[in-house]
């Protein structure tokens, strides 16, 4: 059974895509062994595809005060609150790999307050969740709580921007019925 | 790192438990290879332990119009809404095994509306979720939606009772900081 | 006029019930002068009936740091939040009797924050309400607030377990359209 | 124990009040045997007192398509949703008397959807509750539901205006810690 | 296009109104150059009209610890939370004029936490919003926050009463589909 | 008085910016007569700036089934629900200009259900609001409602993508304390 809404926005054929997009998709396939569905679904709109992945890469691949595992924690926690199946399952896989921890993604997805994380990571996720669910109430007290854990202004921007970017991403995935590839479910759960 | 609250209600030693409870726990250990933490945490209160598992068994092990996999779907969907880490992860494992489907538990936990289930199962989960989150608004129209899918009055009672029982269970797990055993995360994900 | 949903799960005839259940019901009738409807409605399912009342008795009838009136306060406050007519009206009657106070049940049912209770009882109800409505957010700060009022770990378990048990009970009463017996409304309101 | 907030806005002495207000209060005392606290609390502000009771009388004492008992049903249902102790308990008493029904007020206060009322009254309360809790979403479909039960445009205005007036009243009672007089709890519960 | 619901409660003809109401309306017209629609809509019910404006004037026109601009801030902030088009747009105009500030009304309507107001005004609006949206939770801590900013008990009553009065007003405007007059949108935006 | 949080992420100096970003900013200034603050605030992060405006332009400047005024309606309605001061006030100005209607932006910001829009636009905004606030519940029925008004699949993608993009934008503006330029408040309100 497939979600009917997934049928509304069928993925374009890879061969029909603009050169740069096809190249990126083939590179991902080469590296991962499969094409994550987010690439196929968003390729329907080349300009939006380019902006989406440029934004994604600017936030998730750069160096900075947050580890790559911590960035994925933000994605998993906020995407779970937004009930986004694609993002929780795909980024849960990436989080398990980045954190080298087979348990952490499920813990954070269900209730990040009970996950095996440091108090600093807990403060990071409290802020990310407030940006995701009630950004209009963010106040100086919220910044102070992060500063108390040693986060810099640029770290705070990163936390907020990742939460905000996945607010966009979660909504597109839910509207398009974007389906997590079967490969993600088991990734990072068993030692190789 | 362990949740501090988990320390507030430490599990009693198995040797110190009443005979019937120790016997049940050892039987579970024999069968599963480990003792699920719900048995150890609740054993602090023998009378409540006995009532809890009697209730559980009456709802989950009996015959009836719902398959055992469907009962576990109800547990996973409502426990996810209640953000109960123990129940989602432990019963997610049982659901994967009962349904012989390695993907279904994660799909239902994140957003049951997008899961690969039948329309009948979707109606079952819609009802279970309303019992879990807004039982005060249950009306004849909710019953009619189930009847239209062929559910009997006893099936409807079962759906409601499972949702209600895990309303209790989720709250106890969240208050006691009940931790899912590491074994659950991988169960039912790989063919044996 | 009777709620139509109450018709869906009619009470079984007392004569048709298993011996132990019939005996318990007749004992209640002997003591109270009537059979509270919760006994009749749940008797449809003997195994669940036995587990339900075993759980209830383990929580409500035992000795401990909470008075019996305080236990009923928890029931009335959380059942009001869950809009459970049976539990508010039946346990409101019991609360009036246990507390020897004809006003307290209505005060707590409408807004426990404005009721004539001690600060210790207010802290107890704040915790019970959080267990009932947002158990996923219970944190060490919530435990600390109770400890500051002298509650022991076992008292805290009791508060949580009563709130959790009536989370179950309220949902079953709302789904089955369980009707409070007319006798409850006036009990404990007038001196004998 | 008294609510501390009730101390913030102490009732003025009756003798110190303007003539017209003192006269009204004494008339109520003469008729009821006690002075309902709403009169004393609001007398702190004579102009607001006069406007409040003029508005109240215009809505609650006039003739029209709604019976006086039905008007009180609206007050009890919406005041319960707003957790206003004074209004639920005081107007619950008036409702019992107006409806000559000792059970109806408690039923409506806890869950109006389960109360022994007619389908027409249920539609009236559904509308009143939407005005009370989500007036911004009132649409033509809500009016149509009332028209289908025979309510006139003036009846609809009355339902809305009573709900709106008690939105004001509930807030003032909650802020001032207005306490229901002890006399209200038992009124209308026993045949004279 | 006009909102259909606005058609349900058409304004009566000014000539048909009782003398005192017609006089008031003509005086407003004389002063403002147009008749704000709230006068026409509510004139359908002369007794309610008189009580409404008597209450309004008692709260908004009197002297006291709050400036007239501050009173309008309360109206705009709470009416925006209640999504009341008439009150936000009409009182936004009055606020711009009273505060001699063309920006303040839009800032407060969208997110009062980000508006260019003093910390004292922020505390005033925090309290007004809690009265508007969750008066049942008002506690001594809320009063203490106002006292810390120098508000007197009578100021606190004023804040609460204005918030409560517009809880009524917003609901009536939303139900009647009360339309802000075109004149309000530009008032106070440009220097004369 | 300026929001303290606005101080946390000060705008970089225009001269210090990368060539392409400086060029874009100067072009906007040339055209508008001022630099909207969103350009300055986001310029702190050049890569994110480029992705943000590429995404924005792909959605807002393209041709398609939605008029440019309709796209701005989506921005204003969803940004008001998210209480984003910058987006409501800046895009409110653009909406007034695009729609050649000085009233429409304020109407939509306060309560889009009461705005002077067509039924087709109302359906568009209902969908956009659901994407913004509860995308996890989007179902085939929501698509059907749009199709019934003649929206194509690409139109539906546009509505969803604009709502999703401003979910990101609103969160960044709220976290950074992005201030609407004074110029926006009056734009489009008076005929030139």
PDB file of N, CA and C in Angstrom, chain E residues 64-131:
ATOM      1  N   UNK E  64      -6.669  57.506  35.885  1.00  0.00           N
ATOM      2  CA  UNK E  64      -6.101  56.380  36.638  1.00  0.00           C
ATOM      3  C   UNK E  64      -4.644  56.204  36.311  1.00  0.00           C
ATOM      4  N   UNK E  65      -4.084  55.108  36.808  1.00  0.00           N
ATOM      5  CA  UNK E  65      -2.650  54.876  36.690  1.00  0.00           C
ATOM      6  C   UNK E  65      -2.201  54.466  35.303  1.00  0.00           C
ATOM      7  N   UNK E  66      -3.130  54.066  34.464  1.00  0.00           N
ATOM      8  CA  UNK E  66      -2.781  53.687  33.089  1.00  0.00           C
ATOM      9  C   UNK E  66      -3.095  54.851  32.161  1.00  0.00           C
ATOM     10  N   UNK E  67      -2.200  55.128  31.243  1.00  0.00           N
ATOM     11  CA  UNK E  67      -2.527  56.170  30.254  1.00  0.00           C
ATOM     12  C   UNK E  67      -3.574  55.620  29.288  1.00  0.00           C
ATOM     13  N   UNK E  68      -4.200  56.543  28.567  1.00  0.00           N
ATOM     14  CA  UNK E  68      -5.197  56.080  27.596  1.00  0.00           C
ATOM     15  C   UNK E  68      -4.545  55.257  26.489  1.00  0.00           C
ATOM     16  N   UNK E  69      -3.322  55.600  26.141  1.00  0.00           N
ATOM     17  CA  UNK E  69      -2.624  54.791  25.134  1.00  0.00           C
ATOM     18  C   UNK E  69      -2.373  53.383  25.669  1.00  0.00           C
ATOM     19  N   UNK E  70      -2.019  53.277  26.932  1.00  0.00           N
ATOM     20  CA  UNK E  70      -1.776  51.937  27.500  1.00  0.00           C
ATOM     21  C   UNK E  70      -3.044  51.090  27.505  1.00  0.00           C
ATOM     22  N   UNK E  71      -4.162  51.730  27.796  1.00  0.00           N
ATOM     23  CA  UNK E  71      -5.423  50.965  27.736  1.00  0.00           C
ATOM     24  C   UNK E  71      -5.666  50.418  26.326  1.00  0.00           C
ATOM     25  N   UNK E  72      -5.377  51.251  25.340  1.00  0.00           N
ATOM     26  CA  UNK E  72      -5.582  50.782  23.963  1.00  0.00           C
ATOM     27  C   UNK E  72      -4.579  49.673  23.598  1.00  0.00           C
ATOM     28  N   UNK E  73      -3.380  49.730  24.183  1.00  0.00           N
ATOM     29  CA  UNK E  73      -2.430  48.631  23.946  1.00  0.00           C
ATOM     30  C   UNK E  73      -3.037  47.292  24.404  1.00  0.00           C
ATOM     31  N   UNK E  74      -3.679  47.331  25.557  1.00  0.00           N
ATOM     32  CA  UNK E  74      -4.303  46.103  26.070  1.00  0.00           C
ATOM     33  C   UNK E  74      -5.366  45.610  25.093  1.00  0.00           C
ATOM     34  N   UNK E  75      -6.159  46.542  24.582  1.00  0.00           N
ATOM     35  CA  UNK E  75      -7.214  46.161  23.639  1.00  0.00           C
ATOM     36  C   UNK E  75      -6.613  45.527  22.390  1.00  0.00           C
ATOM     37  N   UNK E  76      -5.579  46.164  21.848  1.00  0.00           N
ATOM     38  CA  UNK E  76      -5.018  45.662  20.588  1.00  0.00           C
ATOM     39  C   UNK E  76      -4.345  44.305  20.788  1.00  0.00           C
ATOM     40  N   UNK E  77      -3.587  44.152  21.862  1.00  0.00           N
ATOM     41  CA  UNK E  77      -2.878  42.886  22.074  1.00  0.00           C
ATOM     42  C   UNK E  77      -3.844  41.729  22.286  1.00  0.00           C
ATOM     43  N   UNK E  78      -4.845  41.924  23.144  1.00  0.00           N
ATOM     44  CA  UNK E  78      -5.751  40.801  23.428  1.00  0.00           C
ATOM     45  C   UNK E  78      -6.693  40.544  22.255  1.00  0.00           C
ATOM     46  N   UNK E  79      -7.094  41.593  21.567  1.00  0.00           N
ATOM     47  CA  UNK E  79      -7.991  41.395  20.416  1.00  0.00           C
ATOM     48  C   UNK E  79      -7.266  40.692  19.278  1.00  0.00           C
ATOM     49  N   UNK E  80      -5.962  40.925  19.141  1.00  0.00           N
ATOM     50  CA  UNK E  80      -5.205  40.205  18.121  1.00  0.00           C
ATOM     51  C   UNK E  80      -5.134  38.720  18.472  1.00  0.00           C
ATOM     52  N   UNK E  81      -4.917  38.399  19.734  1.00  0.00           N
ATOM     53  CA  UNK E  81      -4.898  36.990  20.147  1.00  0.00           C
ATOM     54  C   UNK E  81      -6.245  36.333  19.879  1.00  0.00           C
ATOM     55  N   UNK E  82      -7.314  37.106  20.006  1.00  0.00           N
ATOM     56  CA  UNK E  82      -8.656  36.575  19.740  1.00  0.00           C
ATOM     57  C   UNK E  82      -9.071  36.724  18.281  1.00  0.00           C
ATOM     58  N   UNK E  83      -8.137  37.207  17.447  1.00  0.00           N
ATOM     59  CA  UNK E  83      -8.392  37.341  16.013  1.00  0.00           C
ATOM     60  C   UNK E  83      -9.664  38.125  15.706  1.00  0.00           C
ATOM     61  N   UNK E  84      -9.809  39.244  16.399  1.00  0.00           N
ATOM     62  CA  UNK E  84     -10.991  40.089  16.204  1.00  0.00           C
ATOM     63  C   UNK E  84     -10.633  41.250  15.284  1.00  0.00           C
ATOM     64  N   UNK E  85     -11.103  41.143  14.038  1.00  0.00           N
ATOM     65  CA  UNK E  85     -10.737  42.129  13.031  1.00  0.00           C
ATOM     66  C   UNK E  85     -11.215  43.531  13.401  1.00  0.00           C
ATOM     67  N   UNK E  86     -12.464  43.643  13.833  1.00  0.00           N
ATOM     68  CA  UNK E  86     -12.967  44.977  14.156  1.00  0.00           C
ATOM     69  C   UNK E  86     -12.127  45.644  15.246  1.00  0.00           C
ATOM     70  N   UNK E  87     -11.891  44.927  16.332  1.00  0.00           N
ATOM     71  CA  UNK E  87     -11.231  45.560  17.481  1.00  0.00           C
ATOM     72  C   UNK E  87      -9.772  45.880  17.188  1.00  0.00           C
ATOM     73  N   UNK E  88      -9.077  45.018  16.482  1.00  0.00           N
ATOM     74  CA  UNK E  88      -7.676  45.299  16.191  1.00  0.00           C
ATOM     75  C   UNK E  88      -7.548  46.517  15.289  1.00  0.00           C
ATOM     76  N   UNK E  89      -8.391  46.589  14.290  1.00  0.00           N
ATOM     77  CA  UNK E  89      -8.247  47.672  13.312  1.00  0.00           C
ATOM     78  C   UNK E  89      -8.798  48.993  13.864  1.00  0.00           C
ATOM     79  N   UNK E  90      -9.945  48.953  14.525  1.00  0.00           N
ATOM     80  CA  UNK E  90     -10.505  50.196  15.070  1.00  0.00           C
ATOM     81  C   UNK E  90      -9.666  50.701  16.251  1.00  0.00           C
ATOM     82  N   UNK E  91      -9.356  49.825  17.176  1.00  0.00           N
ATOM     83  CA  UNK E  91      -8.586  50.281  18.343  1.00  0.00           C
ATOM     84  C   UNK E  91      -7.112  50.480  17.993  1.00  0.00           C
ATOM     85  N   UNK E  92      -6.641  49.821  16.945  1.00  0.00           N
ATOM     86  CA  UNK E  92      -5.292  50.124  16.460  1.00  0.00           C
ATOM     87  C   UNK E  92      -5.207  51.583  16.038  1.00  0.00           C
ATOM     88  N   UNK E  93      -6.253  52.071  15.375  1.00  0.00           N
ATOM     89  CA  UNK E  93      -6.300  53.483  14.967  1.00  0.00           C
ATOM     90  C   UNK E  93      -6.273  54.391  16.194  1.00  0.00           C
ATOM     91  N   UNK E  94      -7.091  54.058  17.173  1.00  0.00           N
ATOM     92  CA  UNK E  94      -7.149  54.894  18.384  1.00  0.00           C
ATOM     93  C   UNK E  94      -5.796  54.861  19.110  1.00  0.00           C
ATOM     94  N   UNK E  95      -5.178  53.686  19.155  1.00  0.00           N
ATOM     95  CA  UNK E  95      -3.868  53.574  19.809  1.00  0.00           C
ATOM     96  C   UNK E  95      -2.832  54.462  19.106  1.00  0.00           C
ATOM     97  N   UNK E  96      -2.812  54.439  17.780  1.00  0.00           N
ATOM     98  CA  UNK E  96      -1.841  55.288  17.067  1.00  0.00           C
ATOM     99  C   UNK E  96      -2.014  56.755  17.444  1.00  0.00           C
ATOM    100  N   UNK E  97      -3.289  57.152  17.541  1.00  0.00           N
ATOM    101  CA  UNK E  97      -3.574  58.556  17.858  1.00  0.00           C
ATOM    102  C   UNK E  97      -3.207  58.873  19.309  1.00  0.00           C
ATOM    103  N   UNK E  98      -3.636  57.998  20.214  1.00  0.00           N
ATOM    104  CA  UNK E  98      -3.374  58.249  21.637  1.00  0.00           C
ATOM    105  C   UNK E  98      -1.885  58.235  21.940  1.00  0.00           C
ATOM    106  N   UNK E  99      -1.147  57.307  21.290  1.00  0.00           N
ATOM    107  CA  UNK E  99       0.292  57.185  21.555  1.00  0.00           C
ATOM    108  C   UNK E  99       1.113  58.117  20.664  1.00  0.00           C
ATOM    109  N   UNK E 100       0.450  58.786  19.753  1.00  0.00           N
ATOM    110  CA  UNK E 100       1.154  59.615  18.758  1.00  0.00           C
ATOM    111  C   UNK E 100       2.313  58.825  18.163  1.00  0.00           C
ATOM    112  N   UNK E 101       2.016  57.605  17.751  1.00  0.00           N
ATOM    113  CA  UNK E 101       3.045  56.701  17.244  1.00  0.00           C
ATOM    114  C   UNK E 101       2.419  55.873  16.130  1.00  0.00           C
ATOM    115  N   UNK E 102       2.848  56.097  14.879  1.00  0.00           N
ATOM    116  CA  UNK E 102       2.191  55.413  13.758  1.00  0.00           C
ATOM    117  C   UNK E 102       2.555  53.921  13.636  1.00  0.00           C
ATOM    118  N   UNK E 103       3.534  53.455  14.394  1.00  0.00           N
ATOM    119  CA  UNK E 103       4.018  52.080  14.227  1.00  0.00           C
ATOM    120  C   UNK E 103       3.502  51.120  15.306  1.00  0.00           C
ATOM    121  N   UNK E 104       3.144  51.678  16.446  1.00  0.00           N
ATOM    122  CA  UNK E 104       2.972  50.841  17.633  1.00  0.00           C
ATOM    123  C   UNK E 104       1.822  49.829  17.518  1.00  0.00           C
ATOM    124  N   UNK E 105       0.749  50.215  16.840  1.00  0.00           N
ATOM    125  CA  UNK E 105      -0.416  49.320  16.811  1.00  0.00           C
ATOM    126  C   UNK E 105      -0.109  48.051  16.019  1.00  0.00           C
ATOM    127  N   UNK E 106       0.527  48.196  14.868  1.00  0.00           N
ATOM    128  CA  UNK E 106       0.851  47.014  14.063  1.00  0.00           C
ATOM    129  C   UNK E 106       1.860  46.128  14.809  1.00  0.00           C
ATOM    130  N   UNK E 107       2.824  46.746  15.463  1.00  0.00           N
ATOM    131  CA  UNK E 107       3.800  45.956  16.219  1.00  0.00           C
ATOM    132  C   UNK E 107       3.121  45.114  17.292  1.00  0.00           C
ATOM    133  N   UNK E 108       2.239  45.748  18.047  1.00  0.00           N
ATOM    134  CA  UNK E 108       1.573  45.023  19.139  1.00  0.00           C
ATOM    135  C   UNK E 108       0.619  43.971  18.587  1.00  0.00           C
ATOM    136  N   UNK E 109      -0.073  44.299  17.515  1.00  0.00           N
ATOM    137  CA  UNK E 109      -1.025  43.330  16.977  1.00  0.00           C
ATOM    138  C   UNK E 109      -0.328  42.051  16.524  1.00  0.00           C
ATOM    139  N   UNK E 110       0.829  42.168  15.920  1.00  0.00           N
ATOM    140  CA  UNK E 110       1.485  40.968  15.391  1.00  0.00           C
ATOM    141  C   UNK E 110       2.206  40.185  16.493  1.00  0.00           C
ATOM    142  N   UNK E 111       2.957  40.886  17.332  1.00  0.00           N
ATOM    143  CA  UNK E 111       3.685  40.186  18.411  1.00  0.00           C
ATOM    144  C   UNK E 111       4.112  41.217  19.433  1.00  0.00           C
ATOM    145  N   UNK E 112       3.307  41.337  20.482  1.00  0.00           N
ATOM    146  CA  UNK E 112       3.552  42.407  21.449  1.00  0.00           C
ATOM    147  C   UNK E 112       4.904  42.236  22.144  1.00  0.00           C
ATOM    148  N   UNK E 113       5.436  41.007  22.137  1.00  0.00           N
ATOM    149  CA  UNK E 113       6.740  40.791  22.793  1.00  0.00           C
ATOM    150  C   UNK E 113       7.878  41.492  22.042  1.00  0.00           C
ATOM    151  N   UNK E 114       7.653  41.834  20.787  1.00  0.00           N
ATOM    152  CA  UNK E 114       8.671  42.485  19.960  1.00  0.00           C
ATOM    153  C   UNK E 114       8.381  43.968  19.766  1.00  0.00           C
ATOM    154  N   UNK E 115       7.376  44.503  20.429  1.00  0.00           N
ATOM    155  CA  UNK E 115       6.992  45.895  20.177  1.00  0.00           C
ATOM    156  C   UNK E 115       7.899  46.855  20.935  1.00  0.00           C
ATOM    157  N   UNK E 116       7.934  48.078  20.464  1.00  0.00           N
ATOM    158  CA  UNK E 116       8.738  49.128  21.099  1.00  0.00           C
ATOM    159  C   UNK E 116       8.005  49.702  22.300  1.00  0.00           C
ATOM    160  N   UNK E 117       7.985  48.954  23.374  1.00  0.00           N
ATOM    161  CA  UNK E 117       7.288  49.381  24.588  1.00  0.00           C
ATOM    162  C   UNK E 117       8.256  49.266  25.759  1.00  0.00           C
ATOM    163  N   UNK E 118       7.872  49.873  26.881  1.00  0.00           N
ATOM    164  CA  UNK E 118       8.741  49.816  28.065  1.00  0.00           C
ATOM    165  C   UNK E 118       8.575  48.457  28.765  1.00  0.00           C
ATOM    166  N   UNK E 119       9.553  48.085  29.607  1.00  0.00           N
ATOM    167  CA  UNK E 119       9.389  46.849  30.379  1.00  0.00           C
ATOM    168  C   UNK E 119       8.112  46.861  31.232  1.00  0.00           C
ATOM    169  N   UNK E 120       7.749  48.021  31.730  1.00  0.00           N
ATOM    170  CA  UNK E 120       6.505  48.116  32.515  1.00  0.00           C
ATOM    171  C   UNK E 120       5.293  47.792  31.625  1.00  0.00           C
ATOM    172  N   UNK E 121       5.302  48.327  30.418  1.00  0.00           N
ATOM    173  CA  UNK E 121       4.183  48.037  29.512  1.00  0.00           C
ATOM    174  C   UNK E 121       4.198  46.565  29.098  1.00  0.00           C
ATOM    175  N   UNK E 122       5.383  46.009  28.954  1.00  0.00           N
ATOM    176  CA  UNK E 122       5.478  44.585  28.634  1.00  0.00           C
ATOM    177  C   UNK E 122       4.853  43.737  29.748  1.00  0.00           C
ATOM    178  N   UNK E 123       5.147  44.088  31.007  1.00  0.00           N
ATOM    179  CA  UNK E 123       4.554  43.349  32.129  1.00  0.00           C
ATOM    180  C   UNK E 123       3.035  43.499  32.125  1.00  0.00           C
ATOM    181  N   UNK E 124       2.581  44.707  31.815  1.00  0.00           N
ATOM    182  CA  UNK E 124       1.129  44.964  31.728  1.00  0.00           C
ATOM    183  C   UNK E 124       0.481  44.071  30.668  1.00  0.00           C
ATOM    184  N   UNK E 125       1.129  43.965  29.523  1.00  0.00           N
ATOM    185  CA  UNK E 125       0.540  43.156  28.440  1.00  0.00           C
ATOM    186  C   UNK E 125       0.665  41.660  28.733  1.00  0.00           C
ATOM    187  N   UNK E 126       1.749  41.239  29.372  1.00  0.00           N
ATOM    188  CA  UNK E 126       1.840  39.821  29.761  1.00  0.00           C
ATOM    189  C   UNK E 126       0.650  39.445  30.647  1.00  0.00           C
ATOM    190  N   UNK E 127       0.346  40.326  31.604  1.00  0.00           N
ATOM    191  CA  UNK E 127      -0.776  40.044  32.506  1.00  0.00           C
ATOM    192  C   UNK E 127      -2.104  40.081  31.744  1.00  0.00           C
ATOM    193  N   UNK E 128      -2.282  41.087  30.923  1.00  0.00           N
ATOM    194  CA  UNK E 128      -3.527  41.202  30.161  1.00  0.00           C
ATOM    195  C   UNK E 128      -3.742  39.975  29.271  1.00  0.00           C
ATOM    196  N   UNK E 129      -2.670  39.487  28.676  1.00  0.00           N
ATOM    197  CA  UNK E 129      -2.787  38.313  27.804  1.00  0.00           C
ATOM    198  C   UNK E 129      -3.134  37.064  28.622  1.00  0.00           C
ATOM    199  N   UNK E 130      -2.577  36.953  29.819  1.00  0.00           N
ATOM    200  CA  UNK E 130      -2.915  35.779  30.633  1.00  0.00           C
ATOM    201  C   UNK E 130      -4.382  35.843  31.078  1.00  0.00           C
ATOM    202  N   UNK E 131      -4.857  37.042  31.408  1.00  0.00           N
ATOM    203  CA  UNK E 131      -6.282  37.179  31.735  1.00  0.00           C
ATOM    204  C   UNK E 131      -7.129  36.778  30.535  1.00  0.00           C
TER     205      UNK E 131
END
